[in-house]
Short mmCIF file of C-alpha atoms in Angstrom, two decimals:
data_model
loop_
_atom_site.label_atom_id
_atom_site.label_comp_id
_atom_site.label_asym_id
_atom_site.label_seq_id
_atom_site.Cartn_x
_atom_site.Cartn_y
_atom_site.Cartn_z
CA UNK A 1 -281.26 -100.88 -77.51
CA UNK A 2 -281.41 -104.41 -77.08
CA UNK A 3 -283.30 -105.42 -73.63
CA UNK A 4 -280.79 -108.00 -73.44
CA UNK A 5 -277.54 -106.58 -71.94
CA UNK A 6 -275.08 -109.08 -73.45
CA UNK A 7 -276.54 -108.14 -76.94
CA UNK A 8 -275.45 -105.18 -78.75
CA UNK A 9 -277.53 -105.03 -81.60
CA UNK A 10 -281.09 -106.70 -82.38
CA UNK A 11 -283.08 -106.93 -85.33
CA UNK A 12 -284.88 -103.79 -84.78
CA UNK A 13 -281.74 -101.52 -83.57
CA UNK A 14 -280.57 -99.48 -86.64
CA UNK A 15 -276.65 -100.34 -86.61
CA UNK A 16 -275.39 -96.70 -88.07
CA UNK A 17 -277.62 -94.34 -85.26
CA UNK A 18 -276.75 -96.92 -82.28
CA UNK A 19 -272.93 -96.61 -83.30
CA UNK A 20 -273.13 -92.38 -83.29
CA UNK A 21 -275.22 -92.90 -79.95
CA UNK A 22 -272.19 -95.13 -78.43
CA UNK A 23 -269.55 -92.94 -80.05
CA UNK A 24 -270.74 -89.88 -77.70
CA UNK A 25 -270.86 -91.88 -74.70
CA UNK A 26 -267.10 -92.74 -75.32
CA UNK A 27 -265.93 -89.44 -76.15
CA UNK A 28 -267.80 -88.28 -72.80
CA UNK A 29 -266.28 -90.95 -70.96
CA UNK A 30 -262.46 -90.66 -72.16
CA UNK A 31 -262.70 -86.62 -71.94
CA UNK A 32 -263.42 -87.24 -68.17
CA UNK A 33 -260.46 -89.55 -67.94
CA UNK A 34 -258.36 -86.48 -69.71
CA UNK A 35 -259.66 -83.78 -67.31
CA UNK A 36 -259.12 -85.46 -63.93
CA UNK A 37 -258.33 -89.01 -64.36
CA UNK A 38 -261.40 -90.21 -62.76
CA UNK A 39 -263.71 -93.25 -64.03
CA UNK A 40 -267.19 -91.74 -64.23
CA UNK A 41 -270.37 -93.63 -64.80
CA UNK A 42 -270.81 -93.99 -68.46
CA UNK A 43 -273.95 -93.05 -69.78
CA UNK A 44 -276.43 -94.56 -72.14
CA UNK A 45 -274.07 -97.76 -72.33
CA UNK A 46 -274.95 -101.19 -71.42
CA UNK A 47 -273.99 -102.50 -67.99
CA UNK A 48 -271.70 -105.17 -69.02
CA UNK A 49 -269.55 -102.66 -71.28
CA UNK A 50 -269.63 -99.97 -68.68
CA UNK A 51 -268.25 -102.28 -65.97
CA UNK A 52 -265.60 -103.27 -68.95
CA UNK A 53 -264.92 -99.59 -69.83
CA UNK A 54 -264.34 -99.07 -66.28
CA UNK A 55 -261.84 -102.08 -65.85
CA UNK A 56 -259.82 -101.09 -68.96
CA UNK A 57 -259.53 -97.58 -67.37
CA UNK A 58 -258.44 -98.79 -64.26
CA UNK A 59 -255.86 -101.14 -66.11
CA UNK A 60 -254.43 -98.24 -67.93
CA UNK A 61 -255.57 -99.17 -71.47
CA UNK A 62 -254.81 -96.33 -73.81
CA UNK A 63 -258.06 -95.51 -75.57
CA UNK A 64 -256.92 -93.55 -78.32
CA UNK A 65 -255.57 -96.63 -80.13
CA UNK A 66 -251.89 -95.70 -79.71
CA UNK A 67 -251.10 -99.01 -78.24
CA UNK A 68 -252.28 -102.38 -79.69
CA UNK A 69 -252.91 -105.80 -78.04
CA UNK A 70 -249.42 -106.93 -77.44
CA UNK A 71 -247.85 -110.15 -79.22
CA UNK A 72 -246.94 -112.61 -76.58
CA UNK A 73 -246.27 -115.49 -78.62
CA UNK A 74 -244.77 -116.21 -81.68
CA UNK A 75 -245.72 -118.20 -84.52
CA UNK A 76 -244.03 -121.38 -83.59
CA UNK A 77 -245.24 -121.27 -80.09
CA UNK A 78 -248.60 -120.63 -80.99
CA UNK A 79 -249.05 -123.23 -83.11
CA UNK A 80 -247.62 -125.46 -80.14
CA UNK A 81 -249.89 -124.03 -77.55
CA UNK A 82 -253.00 -124.70 -80.21
CA UNK A 83 -251.81 -128.26 -81.11
CA UNK A 84 -251.63 -129.13 -77.31
CA UNK A 85 -255.03 -127.29 -76.05
CA UNK A 86 -257.90 -129.34 -75.43
CA UNK A 87 -260.11 -126.96 -77.71
CA UNK A 88 -257.98 -128.42 -80.22
CA UNK A 89 -259.64 -131.55 -81.26
CA UNK A 90 -262.78 -129.53 -80.85
CA UNK A 91 -261.77 -127.62 -83.82
CA UNK A 92 -264.00 -129.73 -86.42
CA UNK A 93 -266.97 -129.07 -83.99
CA UNK A 94 -266.41 -125.54 -83.64
CA UNK A 95 -266.12 -124.92 -87.32
CA UNK A 96 -269.00 -126.69 -88.21
CA UNK A 97 -271.18 -124.75 -86.01
CA UNK A 98 -269.92 -121.53 -86.84
CA UNK A 99 -268.82 -121.51 -90.68
CA UNK A 100 -272.31 -120.99 -92.23
CA UNK A 101 -273.07 -117.17 -90.00
CA UNK A 102 -269.02 -116.47 -90.40
CA UNK A 103 -269.48 -117.16 -94.74
CA UNK A 104 -272.86 -114.77 -94.82
CA UNK A 105 -271.82 -112.24 -92.32
CA UNK A 106 -268.17 -112.11 -93.58
CA UNK A 107 -266.60 -112.91 -89.94
CA UNK A 108 -263.70 -114.38 -88.78
CA UNK A 109 -263.74 -117.59 -86.38
CA UNK A 110 -261.42 -117.18 -83.61
CA UNK A 111 -260.25 -119.57 -80.85
CA UNK A 112 -258.59 -118.44 -77.74
CA UNK A 113 -257.04 -119.76 -74.62
CA UNK A 114 -258.23 -119.00 -70.97
CA UNK A 115 -256.09 -115.65 -70.94
CA UNK A 116 -257.27 -113.94 -73.93
CA UNK A 117 -254.53 -115.25 -76.42
CA UNK A 118 -255.82 -115.96 -79.98
CA UNK A 119 -254.75 -119.37 -80.93
CA UNK A 120 -256.43 -119.75 -84.15
CA UNK A 121 -258.15 -116.90 -86.69
CA UNK A 122 -260.06 -118.27 -89.71
CA UNK A 123 -261.56 -116.63 -92.63
CA UNK A 124 -261.09 -114.52 -95.58
CA UNK A 125 -257.21 -114.07 -96.43
CA UNK A 126 -258.28 -110.11 -96.70
CA UNK A 127 -260.48 -109.96 -93.68
CA UNK A 128 -257.77 -111.51 -91.99
CA UNK A 129 -254.88 -109.21 -93.32
CA UNK A 130 -257.26 -106.23 -92.26
CA UNK A 131 -257.58 -107.21 -88.72
CA UNK A 132 -254.18 -107.90 -88.44
CA UNK A 133 -252.97 -104.60 -89.83
CA UNK A 134 -255.48 -102.16 -88.12
CA UNK A 135 -255.63 -103.59 -84.88
CA UNK A 136 -253.31 -106.58 -83.94
CA UNK A 137 -255.71 -109.02 -84.49
CA UNK A 138 -253.87 -112.25 -85.46
CA UNK A 139 -252.22 -115.53 -83.79
CA UNK A 140 -250.00 -115.09 -80.93
CA UNK A 141 -251.63 -112.01 -79.31
CA UNK A 142 -253.63 -111.16 -76.28
CA UNK A 143 -256.97 -109.93 -76.39
CA UNK A 144 -257.98 -109.75 -72.51
CA UNK A 145 -259.00 -106.40 -71.17
CA UNK A 146 -255.83 -106.21 -69.42
CA UNK A 147 -254.01 -106.34 -73.26
CA UNK A 148 -256.85 -104.44 -75.37
CA UNK A 149 -259.40 -103.05 -73.51
CA UNK A 150 -262.95 -103.77 -73.90
CA UNK A 151 -263.57 -106.46 -76.80
CA UNK A 152 -265.66 -109.81 -76.77
CA UNK A 153 -263.40 -111.95 -75.72
CA UNK A 154 -261.63 -110.04 -72.87
CA UNK A 155 -264.83 -109.28 -71.79
CA UNK A 156 -266.34 -112.68 -72.09
CA UNK A 157 -263.19 -113.86 -70.00
CA UNK A 158 -263.82 -111.19 -67.08
CA UNK A 159 -267.40 -111.55 -66.85
CA UNK A 160 -267.40 -115.46 -67.59
CA UNK A 161 -270.33 -114.83 -69.53
CA UNK A 162 -271.00 -114.74 -73.73
CA UNK A 163 -271.14 -111.26 -74.63
CA UNK A 164 -271.39 -109.17 -78.06
CA UNK A 165 -269.33 -105.82 -78.65
CA UNK A 166 -270.08 -103.62 -80.78
CA UNK A 167 -268.31 -100.71 -82.63
CA UNK A 168 -267.74 -97.84 -80.03
CA UNK A 169 -268.45 -99.84 -77.23
CA UNK A 170 -264.61 -100.98 -77.58
CA UNK A 171 -262.24 -99.12 -75.34
CA UNK A 172 -259.63 -98.82 -77.46
CA UNK A 173 -260.74 -96.43 -80.39
CA UNK A 174 -258.66 -98.47 -83.05
CA UNK A 175 -261.02 -101.33 -82.72
CA UNK A 176 -264.63 -99.49 -83.11
CA UNK A 177 -265.10 -100.53 -86.56
CA UNK A 178 -265.22 -104.05 -85.87
CA UNK A 179 -267.86 -106.35 -83.89
CA UNK A 180 -267.46 -109.32 -81.99
CA UNK A 181 -269.53 -111.91 -80.33
CA UNK A 182 -267.48 -114.40 -78.02
CA UNK A 183 -268.46 -117.56 -75.45
CA UNK A 184 -266.43 -119.07 -72.90
CA UNK A 185 -266.04 -122.90 -72.75
CA UNK A 186 -265.64 -124.35 -69.51
CA UNK A 187 -263.46 -127.74 -68.55
CA UNK A 188 -266.38 -129.92 -67.25
CA UNK A 189 -264.26 -131.24 -64.77
CA UNK A 190 -263.10 -128.27 -62.79
CA UNK A 191 -265.52 -125.62 -64.48
CA UNK A 192 -262.53 -123.27 -65.26
CA UNK A 193 -262.73 -121.46 -68.22
CA UNK A 194 -260.67 -123.63 -71.29
CA UNK A 195 -260.79 -120.94 -73.68
CA UNK A 196 -263.16 -118.64 -75.69
CA UNK A 197 -264.66 -119.20 -79.09
CA UNK A 198 -265.11 -115.57 -80.97
CA UNK A 199 -267.05 -114.26 -84.22
CA UNK A 200 -265.16 -110.96 -85.55
CA UNK A 201 -266.42 -108.78 -88.29
CA UNK A 202 -266.48 -105.15 -89.48
CA UNK A 203 -269.59 -103.29 -87.67
CA UNK A 204 -271.19 -102.37 -90.52
CA UNK A 205 -271.88 -106.58 -91.13
CA UNK A 206 -272.92 -106.93 -87.11
CA UNK A 207 -275.42 -109.89 -87.42
CA UNK A 208 -278.47 -110.14 -84.29
CA UNK A 209 -277.85 -113.97 -84.43
CA UNK A 210 -274.06 -114.45 -83.99
CA UNK A 211 -273.98 -113.96 -80.22
CA UNK A 212 -276.77 -117.05 -80.09
CA UNK A 213 -274.59 -119.13 -82.57
CA UNK A 214 -271.27 -118.17 -80.43
CA UNK A 215 -273.05 -119.46 -77.41
CA UNK A 216 -275.05 -122.33 -78.89
CA UNK A 217 -271.56 -123.54 -79.86
CA UNK A 218 -269.85 -123.28 -76.88
CA UNK A 219 -272.82 -125.37 -75.16
CA UNK A 220 -272.13 -127.80 -77.97
CA UNK A 221 -268.43 -128.03 -77.07
CA UNK A 222 -268.90 -128.36 -73.27
CA UNK A 223 -271.50 -131.31 -73.91
CA UNK A 224 -268.66 -133.10 -76.25
CA UNK A 225 -266.02 -132.56 -73.26
CA UNK A 226 -268.57 -133.65 -70.96
CA UNK A 227 -269.28 -137.24 -73.02
CA UNK A 228 -265.45 -137.62 -73.48
CA UNK A 229 -265.13 -136.97 -69.63
CA UNK A 230 -267.67 -139.84 -69.01
CA UNK A 231 -265.78 -141.99 -70.95
CA UNK A 232 -262.57 -141.36 -69.49
CA UNK A 233 -264.01 -141.91 -65.65
CA UNK A 234 -265.16 -145.13 -67.11
CA UNK A 235 -261.95 -146.33 -68.18
CA UNK A 236 -260.06 -145.00 -64.75
CA UNK A 237 -262.59 -146.85 -62.63
CA UNK A 238 -262.06 -150.08 -65.04
CA UNK A 239 -258.44 -149.87 -64.78
CA UNK A 240 -257.54 -148.78 -60.97
CA UNK A 241 -260.85 -150.48 -59.28
CA UNK A 242 -259.11 -153.15 -57.87
CA UNK A 243 -256.90 -150.85 -55.79
CA UNK A 244 -260.15 -149.87 -54.16
CA UNK A 245 -261.93 -153.32 -53.92
CA UNK A 246 -258.99 -154.42 -51.82
CA UNK A 247 -260.30 -151.89 -48.92
CA UNK A 248 -263.59 -150.03 -50.02
CA UNK A 249 -263.99 -148.96 -46.44
CA UNK A 250 -260.91 -146.82 -46.42
CA UNK A 251 -260.39 -145.97 -49.90
CA UNK A 252 -261.41 -144.21 -52.71
CA UNK A 253 -260.25 -143.52 -56.26
CA UNK A 254 -260.49 -139.83 -57.33
CA UNK A 255 -259.94 -137.60 -60.64
CA UNK A 256 -256.37 -135.17 -60.65
CA UNK A 257 -258.90 -132.16 -59.93
CA UNK A 258 -260.33 -134.32 -56.84
CA UNK A 259 -263.63 -135.44 -57.99
CA UNK A 260 -264.65 -138.83 -56.32
CA UNK A 261 -264.88 -141.53 -59.15
CA UNK A 262 -265.94 -144.47 -56.60
CA UNK A 263 -267.90 -144.66 -53.52
CA UNK A 264 -266.56 -142.45 -50.58
CA UNK A 265 -265.84 -144.14 -47.27
CA UNK A 266 -268.64 -142.66 -45.20
CA UNK A 267 -266.43 -142.24 -41.81
CA UNK A 268 -264.80 -139.61 -44.22
CA UNK A 269 -268.11 -137.23 -44.52
CA UNK A 270 -269.73 -136.29 -47.77
CA UNK A 271 -267.45 -134.28 -50.10
CA UNK A 272 -268.28 -133.01 -53.69
CA UNK A 273 -264.63 -132.69 -54.43
CA UNK A 274 -261.06 -133.22 -52.16
CA UNK A 275 -258.29 -130.79 -52.23
CA UNK A 276 -255.36 -132.85 -54.04
CA UNK A 277 -252.11 -131.43 -53.46
CA UNK A 278 -250.74 -131.30 -57.04
CA UNK A 279 -248.39 -134.62 -57.19
CA UNK A 280 -250.41 -136.05 -54.35
CA UNK A 281 -249.28 -136.20 -50.68
CA UNK A 282 -251.36 -135.59 -47.35
CA UNK A 283 -254.97 -134.85 -47.62
CA UNK A 284 -257.32 -133.44 -44.99
CA UNK A 285 -260.77 -135.62 -45.22
CA UNK A 286 -264.45 -133.58 -44.67
CA UNK A 287 -264.40 -135.55 -41.37
CA UNK A 288 -260.97 -133.97 -40.12
CA UNK A 289 -259.09 -136.97 -40.62
CA UNK A 290 -255.73 -137.12 -42.63
CA UNK A 291 -255.71 -139.26 -45.55
CA UNK A 292 -252.77 -139.82 -48.33
CA UNK A 293 -253.65 -139.15 -52.14
CA UNK A 294 -251.19 -141.52 -53.95
CA UNK A 295 -250.85 -141.00 -57.65
CA UNK A 296 -251.96 -143.70 -60.13
CA UNK A 297 -251.42 -144.03 -63.69
CA UNK A 298 -249.46 -142.11 -66.39
CA UNK A 299 -249.60 -138.13 -66.05
CA UNK A 300 -251.02 -138.84 -62.61
CA UNK A 301 -254.58 -139.03 -64.25
CA UNK A 302 -256.00 -140.48 -61.23
CA UNK A 303 -255.17 -140.64 -57.38
CA UNK A 304 -255.92 -143.53 -54.95
CA UNK A 305 -256.84 -141.77 -51.43
CA UNK A 306 -256.45 -143.46 -48.40
CA UNK A 307 -256.87 -143.14 -44.84
CA UNK A 308 -253.31 -142.09 -43.55
CA UNK A 309 -253.35 -143.48 -39.95
CA UNK A 310 -250.72 -146.10 -39.63
CA UNK A 311 -252.02 -149.74 -38.06
CA UNK A 312 -250.09 -151.63 -35.75
CA UNK A 313 -249.04 -153.99 -38.73
CA UNK A 314 -248.49 -152.85 -42.17
CA UNK A 315 -249.32 -149.26 -42.15
CA UNK A 316 -247.37 -147.43 -44.91
CA UNK A 317 -245.18 -144.29 -43.83
CA UNK A 318 -244.86 -140.86 -45.65
CA UNK A 319 -241.65 -140.14 -46.60
CA UNK A 320 -240.97 -136.52 -47.73
CA UNK A 321 -237.90 -135.80 -50.36
CA UNK A 322 -236.17 -132.55 -50.57
CA UNK A 323 -234.71 -132.70 -54.24
CA UNK A 324 -234.53 -129.21 -55.86
CA UNK A 325 -232.17 -126.63 -55.48
CA UNK A 326 -228.30 -126.99 -54.65
CA UNK A 327 -228.83 -127.49 -50.95
CA UNK A 328 -228.22 -130.95 -49.45
CA UNK A 329 -231.05 -133.45 -50.44
CA UNK A 330 -232.99 -134.72 -47.06
CA UNK A 331 -235.31 -137.55 -46.45
CA UNK A 332 -238.05 -137.27 -43.67
CA UNK A 333 -239.88 -140.20 -42.50
CA UNK A 334 -241.46 -141.18 -39.12
CA UNK A 335 -240.43 -137.73 -37.59
CA UNK A 336 -236.78 -138.32 -38.44
CA UNK A 337 -234.78 -136.06 -41.52
CA UNK A 338 -231.79 -137.31 -42.42
CA UNK A 339 -229.34 -135.28 -45.18
CA UNK A 340 -228.66 -137.76 -47.97
CA UNK A 341 -225.21 -138.97 -49.46
CA UNK A 342 -225.19 -137.99 -53.25
CA UNK A 343 -225.75 -141.45 -54.58
CA UNK A 344 -228.89 -142.16 -52.35
CA UNK A 345 -230.50 -138.81 -53.39
CA UNK A 346 -229.79 -140.06 -56.86
CA UNK A 347 -231.39 -143.23 -56.46
CA UNK A 348 -234.27 -141.86 -54.83
CA UNK A 349 -235.30 -139.21 -57.53
CA UNK A 350 -234.94 -141.80 -60.36
CA UNK A 351 -236.99 -143.89 -58.25
CA UNK A 352 -239.85 -141.14 -57.97
CA UNK A 353 -239.60 -140.75 -61.44
CA UNK A 354 -239.91 -144.15 -62.32
CA UNK A 355 -242.94 -144.91 -59.68
CA UNK A 356 -243.54 -148.47 -61.58
CA UNK A 357 -240.11 -149.56 -60.57
CA UNK A 358 -236.62 -149.85 -62.23
CA UNK A 359 -234.63 -152.94 -62.87
CA UNK A 360 -231.16 -153.18 -61.43
CA UNK A 361 -229.74 -152.57 -64.84
CA UNK A 362 -231.90 -149.60 -65.75
CA UNK A 363 -231.17 -147.93 -62.28
CA UNK A 364 -227.37 -148.67 -63.00
CA UNK A 365 -227.31 -147.11 -66.87
CA UNK A 366 -229.36 -144.06 -65.33
CA UNK A 367 -226.66 -144.04 -62.40
CA UNK A 368 -223.63 -145.06 -64.36
CA UNK A 369 -224.06 -144.81 -68.13
CA UNK A 370 -222.17 -147.60 -69.71
CA UNK A 371 -220.17 -147.98 -66.70
CA UNK A 372 -220.78 -149.37 -63.15
CA UNK A 373 -222.53 -152.90 -62.89
CA UNK A 374 -225.83 -154.07 -60.98
CA UNK A 375 -223.88 -155.22 -57.87
CA UNK A 376 -222.98 -151.66 -56.75
CA UNK A 377 -226.08 -150.40 -57.13
CA UNK A 378 -227.60 -153.35 -54.96
CA UNK A 379 -225.23 -152.22 -52.57
CA UNK A 380 -226.37 -148.51 -52.13
CA UNK A 381 -230.21 -149.89 -52.09
CA UNK A 382 -229.20 -151.53 -49.26
CA UNK A 383 -228.31 -148.89 -47.57
CA UNK A 384 -230.96 -147.19 -48.58
CA UNK A 385 -233.16 -149.79 -46.83
CA UNK A 386 -231.73 -149.18 -43.60
CA UNK A 387 -233.33 -145.54 -43.76
CA UNK A 388 -236.56 -146.72 -45.29
CA UNK A 389 -237.02 -150.28 -43.77
CA UNK A 390 -238.94 -152.51 -45.93
CA UNK A 391 -240.32 -149.98 -48.36
CA UNK A 392 -238.32 -150.74 -51.12
CA UNK A 393 -239.28 -153.40 -53.34
CA UNK A 394 -236.08 -155.20 -54.24
CA UNK A 395 -237.61 -157.76 -56.74
CA UNK A 396 -238.01 -154.53 -59.14
CA UNK A 397 -236.71 -151.35 -57.30
CA UNK A 398 -239.63 -149.43 -56.28
CA UNK A 399 -240.37 -147.18 -53.51
CA UNK A 400 -243.71 -148.67 -51.84
CA UNK A 401 -244.28 -145.95 -49.18
CA UNK A 402 -246.22 -142.37 -49.92
CA UNK A 403 -243.80 -140.18 -51.13
CA UNK A 404 -243.94 -136.52 -51.10
CA UNK A 405 -241.57 -134.29 -53.34
CA UNK A 406 -241.34 -131.04 -54.44
CA UNK A 407 -240.52 -132.00 -58.04
CA UNK A 408 -243.77 -133.86 -58.11
CA UNK A 409 -245.54 -130.79 -56.80
CA UNK A 410 -244.13 -128.68 -59.30
CA UNK A 411 -245.59 -131.31 -62.32
CA UNK A 412 -248.51 -131.08 -60.77
CA UNK A 413 -249.17 -127.56 -61.16
CA UNK A 414 -247.90 -127.49 -64.23
CA UNK A 415 -250.45 -130.66 -65.45
CA UNK A 416 -253.50 -128.25 -63.81
CA UNK A 417 -252.10 -124.94 -65.36
CA UNK A 418 -251.02 -123.34 -62.27
CA UNK A 419 -247.86 -121.95 -63.92
CA UNK A 420 -247.02 -119.38 -61.59
CA UNK A 421 -247.57 -121.56 -58.33
CA UNK A 422 -245.31 -123.85 -60.30
CA UNK A 423 -242.75 -121.18 -60.35
CA UNK A 424 -242.83 -120.26 -57.33
CA UNK A 425 -242.66 -123.91 -55.82
CA UNK A 426 -239.38 -124.51 -57.93
CA UNK A 427 -236.13 -124.33 -55.67
CA UNK A 428 -234.03 -124.81 -58.34
CA UNK A 429 -232.80 -127.53 -60.66
CA UNK A 430 -233.24 -131.27 -59.45
CA UNK A 431 -230.09 -132.23 -57.54
CA UNK A 432 -228.04 -129.46 -59.43
CA UNK A 433 -224.49 -131.02 -58.99
CA UNK A 434 -225.44 -134.43 -60.37
CA UNK A 435 -223.99 -135.58 -63.72
CA UNK A 436 -225.59 -139.19 -63.60
CA UNK A 437 -227.43 -139.54 -67.02
CA UNK A 438 -230.83 -140.36 -65.71
CA UNK A 439 -231.20 -137.42 -63.33
CA UNK A 440 -229.73 -135.13 -65.93
CA UNK A 441 -232.53 -136.23 -68.43
CA UNK A 442 -235.16 -135.72 -65.70
CA UNK A 443 -233.88 -132.36 -64.20
CA UNK A 444 -233.67 -130.95 -68.17
CA UNK A 445 -237.38 -132.00 -68.76
CA UNK A 446 -238.91 -130.40 -65.87
CA UNK A 447 -236.62 -127.69 -66.57
CA UNK A 448 -237.74 -127.09 -70.36
CA UNK A 449 -241.34 -127.71 -69.13
CA UNK A 450 -241.60 -125.14 -66.57
CA UNK A 451 -239.46 -122.72 -68.77
CA UNK A 452 -241.68 -123.09 -71.59
CA UNK A 453 -245.18 -122.94 -69.59
CA UNK A 454 -243.69 -119.60 -67.99
CA UNK A 455 -242.16 -118.07 -71.25
CA UNK A 456 -245.90 -118.80 -72.76
CA UNK A 457 -248.28 -118.23 -69.94
CA UNK A 458 -248.76 -114.37 -70.14
CA UNK A 459 -248.08 -114.23 -66.38
CA UNK A 460 -245.71 -111.77 -65.24
CA UNK A 461 -245.93 -113.02 -61.73
CA UNK A 462 -244.72 -116.54 -63.19
CA UNK A 463 -242.25 -114.88 -65.11
CA UNK A 464 -240.86 -112.62 -62.06
CA UNK A 465 -240.62 -115.79 -60.11
CA UNK A 466 -238.46 -117.47 -62.61
CA UNK A 467 -236.02 -114.97 -63.75
CA UNK A 468 -235.40 -114.29 -59.78
CA UNK A 469 -234.85 -117.59 -58.69
CA UNK A 470 -230.83 -118.08 -58.57
CA UNK A 471 -230.46 -120.87 -61.44
CA UNK A 472 -232.25 -118.39 -63.87
CA UNK A 473 -230.83 -115.06 -63.24
CA UNK A 474 -228.80 -115.24 -66.59
CA UNK A 475 -231.71 -116.11 -68.66
CA UNK A 476 -232.03 -113.09 -71.01
CA UNK A 477 -234.59 -114.42 -73.20
CA UNK A 478 -236.82 -114.35 -70.10
CA UNK A 479 -235.56 -111.19 -68.66
CA UNK A 480 -236.63 -109.51 -71.92
CA UNK A 481 -240.08 -110.78 -72.17
CA UNK A 482 -240.74 -110.07 -68.44
CA UNK A 483 -240.11 -106.58 -69.55
CA UNK A 484 -242.10 -106.32 -72.46
CA UNK A 485 -245.05 -107.42 -70.41
CA UNK A 486 -244.45 -105.38 -67.00
CA UNK A 487 -246.59 -102.34 -67.01
CA UNK A 488 -244.82 -98.86 -67.13
CA UNK A 489 -245.66 -98.11 -63.41
CA UNK A 490 -244.43 -101.38 -61.79
CA UNK A 491 -242.09 -101.11 -59.36
CA UNK A 492 -240.00 -104.62 -60.97
CA UNK A 493 -239.75 -102.98 -63.94
CA UNK A 494 -236.94 -100.73 -63.26
CA UNK A 495 -234.73 -103.71 -61.98
CA UNK A 496 -235.79 -105.56 -64.95
CA UNK A 497 -234.66 -103.04 -67.53
CA UNK A 498 -231.32 -102.73 -65.44
CA UNK A 499 -230.77 -106.85 -65.75
CA UNK A 500 -231.54 -106.82 -69.47
CA UNK A 501 -228.89 -104.23 -70.18
CA UNK A 502 -226.35 -105.95 -67.70
CA UNK A 503 -226.86 -109.06 -69.47
CA UNK A 504 -226.42 -107.12 -72.95
CA UNK A 505 -223.32 -106.03 -72.00
CA UNK A 506 -221.72 -109.26 -70.65
CA UNK A 507 -222.73 -111.11 -73.85
CA UNK A 508 -221.33 -108.47 -75.87
#
């Protein structure tokens, strides 16, 4: 056996002999589970594999092969997820690095997301068909350990380490005719796993170099992503440096992940990274002081963080807006909370959605469609000025104070990939009773974005948060997706099954 605990087979190991040894170890482990349900220490098995077997058993994975990896995304969903995934633009590099060994050893080239969802599977048609038919190894299936038991993809994610899994090392018996080598790829901005690259083939064609090639490919991809990040940093500094140059002693430019792009004021204390609230808002500095993070650029690609203390002259206030759900919208500024008239809430919501500002004509069209007149908008804005003072620019309607809203928070969480947190923060549709065309557009965009993220996340807690929100109780497709994802012993399963039945009867 290899001295490298992450490598299953080296040049000095006889694959068939090792497969028999591992099969005996697996049978003893499974037999112990069947006798008393206890998870025992596997003998003659590498430590990463033994750890994975224990995790698989504790997750309730059936080792007998009666349950295959679950399908969590259909063909269209998987294609969309791959097109939007940051590793998609690395596909030529991945193929260039892996194709020679994949062709030589008759292996499949696989790329997954951070959860183990198979996004692309490349290789010979016969091998792809065999993998799909025998073990459900195809685009759209989930190959995390909780989805499929011990396998190179799921174990690489669980251990955050490149690993090779050979034959009977797989926890699910139906996968034991295969071997796979996988390596995680990390986001250079956050350090989080972006996805996994994997080489999979018949265990008789196990290749001792497949793990090193997969690992080297992952490092090459991370290097390419790092160069892209450095170029992006340069563009951000060039684009927004003027906002910092005006007051470098109290401001800094940071990425959405909180990494400083400009020199941090000495009075703030040293910080490698700031905790930026999704969508911006109040930040606690390392020194203990308060600051405000204001999103700049399209898609909140960067934030200007500045000291929050208001000066006697010209300090900007922080306005907090409650706009989600069916309750009355509120505005809090300078410690004073005001319940907003519907039209004022619509104007504020639109200005938040267009931080670059709106002309009187554009704001009028967003509020009234083809009807209404800009003069009526000017009257409403003048009423807002009584609440916000001078913090609405009237040359081009734009909020000039700092603003916190749960709309921005939900959007920021979605951009960060924190789908469950976004679903839990979502209190309901934006100004649910409003029929203003601009509000309807923004509301539908947010709802569709969040629902699509929830439905494709593979996170049952995100799905639960979505379907239990009052506005989504009638979403039968989401309830059915949740019912299929919940484990049998999950206490939420009975309520979910009852709700699916109730909705089906009402539709019938």
